[in-house]
Amino acid sequence: NAGVTQTPKFQVLKTGQSMTLQCAQDMNHEYMSWYRQDPGMGLRLIHYSVGAGITDQGEVPNGYNVSRSTTEDFPLRLLSAAPSQTSVYFCASSLGQGSYEQYFGPGTRLTVT
Amino acid sequence: SQKIEQNSEALNIQEGKTATLTCNYTNYSPAYLQWYRQDPGRGPVFLLLIRENEKEKRKERLKVTFDTTLKQSLFHITASQPADSATYLCALDGAGGGADGLTFGKGTHLIIQP
């Protein structure tokens, strides 16, 4: 199994540009989520999904959109990038009921200038 | 709102000794608590999960305790090795019972000195 994969690994955007961070998992996990990690702030939940077709907001959802059309994929869209969105983004997945340990991807380092 | 506190200062431990990391939380009663390891430039890796009705959990050289009265978890690494040097994160289940993601502490940077 490849586990959780994320692309790209690095990205530089100009303010106002949009882009999609890709996340895929091959473990047939129902639950997927996106976190951002900033120095001194720790990991913060952006959006999450409990299954295909179901998404919800986390702690810091503003400026981001998600969709979950398949069990495997959970892309994160930045609608109009801002310097405040400069961060490292991690996608994670977990099994359903009874087991909640999260499997994280390698991360995407995003810089918005 | 939930608040999770981990020692923000780096913890320096001599090789072979036991490293003990602390995770305190307020304004919440989680059903379970998790510990993760994160190396520079990598995503967190799950280590241990302990439920509210469990006092202690062990895995090889790792031990986690969970005191719901004190609202504290302790994470121990016995016979520590330089390879154990990393940032360790504690995380609590979210308000939705865990399915909606975790709330993470900021992590403690552990350095094992040879």
XYZ file of C-alpha atoms in Angstrom:
227
model
C 0.000 0.000 0.000
C 1.164 3.511 -0.797
C -0.792 4.834 2.211
C -1.659 8.529 1.993
C -0.135 10.421 -0.905
C -0.097 14.164 -1.466
C 0.842 16.267 -4.459
C 2.593 18.563 -5.007
C 5.320 18.487 -2.348
C 6.146 22.154 -2.817
C 4.193 25.012 -4.370
C 4.667 28.744 -4.706
C 1.630 30.874 -5.529
C 1.036 34.540 -6.042
C -1.653 36.279 -4.039
C -5.027 35.751 -5.653
C -4.142 32.585 -7.535
C -6.117 29.400 -6.982
C -4.915 25.834 -6.820
C -5.852 22.348 -5.680
C -3.823 20.229 -3.291
C -4.324 16.582 -4.060
C -4.705 13.819 -1.483
C -5.338 10.131 -2.076
C -5.348 7.029 0.105
C -5.454 3.356 -0.854
C -6.452 1.915 2.527
C -10.211 2.163 1.958
C -10.519 4.570 4.891
C -13.855 6.306 5.306
C -12.508 9.293 7.203
C -10.207 11.888 5.680
C -9.119 15.315 6.846
C -6.898 18.263 6.045
C -4.666 20.029 8.553
C -2.339 22.962 8.295
C 0.773 23.260 10.426
C 2.313 26.604 11.258
C 5.246 27.377 13.560
C 4.041 27.930 17.096
C 0.460 26.976 16.182
C 0.594 23.218 15.842
C -1.709 21.260 13.578
C -5.115 22.807 12.936
C -8.044 21.083 11.264
C -9.288 22.729 8.054
C -11.948 20.354 6.690
C -12.848 16.731 7.162
C -14.999 14.032 5.566
C -16.663 11.009 7.132
C -17.346 9.372 3.784
C -17.849 9.957 0.085
C -20.203 12.849 -0.498
C -19.983 14.141 3.074
C -17.731 16.980 4.180
C -17.676 19.431 7.071
C -15.671 22.347 8.394
C -12.941 22.168 10.957
C -11.301 24.879 13.031
C -9.913 27.049 10.195
C -12.021 26.521 7.024
C -12.073 30.044 5.600
C -10.470 30.318 2.168
C -10.591 26.590 1.495
C -13.043 24.248 -0.211
C -13.177 20.470 -0.277
C -15.182 17.743 -1.964
C -15.255 13.976 -1.597
C -16.573 12.295 -4.725
C -14.753 9.005 -4.071
C -13.527 7.163 -0.981
C -9.932 7.467 -2.189
C -9.594 11.174 -2.989
C -10.005 14.311 -0.901
C -8.709 17.413 -2.709
C -8.289 20.767 -0.978
C -8.922 23.894 -3.045
C -7.541 27.312 -2.305
C -9.944 29.736 -3.898
C -7.858 32.926 -3.864
C -4.509 32.430 -2.188
C -3.392 34.850 0.518
C -0.014 35.155 2.294
C -1.747 33.964 5.493
C -2.213 30.594 3.792
C 1.530 30.031 3.641
C 1.865 26.823 5.604
C 2.537 23.104 5.464
C -0.603 21.139 4.632
C -1.161 17.570 5.740
C -3.858 15.196 4.612
C -4.814 12.326 6.895
C -7.102 9.317 6.781
C -8.428 6.878 9.357
C -10.535 3.740 9.662
C -14.147 3.984 10.560
C -15.839 3.263 13.828
C -13.708 1.788 16.586
C -10.325 2.909 15.346
C -9.338 6.540 15.075
C -5.572 6.669 14.651
C -4.747 8.936 11.765
C -2.430 8.121 8.886
C -0.770 11.255 7.552
C 0.586 12.057 4.148
C 4.049 13.591 3.636
C 2.710 17.131 3.384
C 2.647 19.990 0.894
C 4.714 23.071 1.645
C 2.879 26.081 0.231
C 4.262 29.592 -0.036
C 2.038 32.482 -1.079
C 3.857 35.654 -2.109
C -12.744 25.997 23.847
C -10.458 23.000 24.183
C -6.910 23.767 25.158
C -4.011 21.340 25.008
C -0.672 22.188 26.563
C 2.618 20.488 25.895
C 5.993 21.691 27.083
C 7.056 24.037 24.309
C 10.689 23.957 25.353
C 12.945 21.243 24.036
C 13.547 18.328 26.377
C 17.139 17.091 26.543
C 17.639 13.574 27.875
C 20.768 11.463 28.130
C 20.791 8.244 26.138
C 19.602 5.277 28.171
C 17.450 7.352 30.516
C 13.666 7.539 30.533
C 12.133 10.508 28.748
C 8.799 11.738 30.112
C 6.624 14.132 28.136
C 3.515 15.818 29.492
C 0.213 16.677 27.856
C -2.334 18.700 29.833
C -5.768 19.681 28.620
C -8.607 21.888 29.821
C -12.251 22.548 29.065
C -12.829 19.097 27.707
C -13.316 15.444 28.589
C -11.982 13.427 25.655
C -12.982 9.838 25.041
C -9.411 9.065 24.048
C -5.992 10.589 23.636
C -3.329 9.846 21.067
C 0.405 10.372 20.753
C 2.233 10.952 17.489
C 5.847 11.325 16.472
C 6.898 13.871 13.874
C 10.308 14.086 12.253
C 11.448 17.252 10.409
C 9.850 17.572 6.981
C 7.537 14.608 7.505
C 3.964 13.965 8.498
C 3.083 12.804 12.013
C 3.199 9.055 12.681
C 0.774 7.419 15.087
C 2.303 5.820 18.175
C -0.317 5.028 20.809
C -3.965 5.532 21.607
C -5.391 5.381 25.112
C -9.071 5.472 25.991
C -10.661 7.298 28.902
C -11.307 4.069 30.774
C -7.679 2.950 30.467
C -5.056 4.069 32.962
C -1.982 2.904 31.077
C -0.956 1.574 27.676
C 2.372 0.090 26.620
C 4.067 -0.643 23.342
C 7.645 -1.856 23.382
C 9.664 0.966 25.063
C 6.704 3.345 25.068
C 4.219 3.870 27.874
C 1.293 6.258 28.056
C -0.808 7.106 31.086
C -4.126 8.922 31.105
C -5.439 10.620 34.233
C -8.889 12.033 33.512
C -9.076 13.597 36.981
C -5.871 15.570 36.517
C -6.665 16.030 32.807
C -3.187 14.886 31.974
C -1.371 12.285 29.916
C 2.242 11.286 30.398
C 4.282 9.733 27.597
C 7.359 7.743 28.578
C 10.187 6.406 26.452
C 12.377 4.010 28.397
C 15.991 3.221 27.498
C 15.959 6.237 25.210
C 18.113 6.294 22.072
C 19.316 9.142 19.828
C 16.931 7.779 17.167
C 14.047 8.714 19.486
C 14.870 12.391 18.924
C 11.817 13.978 17.315
C 8.803 16.148 18.090
C 6.039 14.350 19.939
C 2.450 15.496 19.610
C -0.514 14.645 21.765
C -3.996 14.815 20.293
C -7.524 14.610 21.637
C -10.635 13.512 19.851
C -12.887 16.211 18.520
C -16.346 17.076 19.663
C -17.795 14.623 17.179
C -16.331 11.600 18.954
C -13.198 11.362 16.883
C -14.605 10.931 13.416
C -14.231 14.617 12.666
C -10.532 14.934 13.289
C -8.282 15.533 16.232
C -7.189 18.565 18.216
C -3.406 18.574 18.495
C -1.042 20.082 20.987
C 1.897 22.075 19.670
C 4.325 19.290 20.443
C 7.440 18.793 22.517
C 10.825 18.547 20.834
C 12.775 15.683 22.412
C 16.542 15.468 22.031
C 18.345 12.346 23.171
C 22.008 13.083 23.769
C 24.472 10.232 23.065
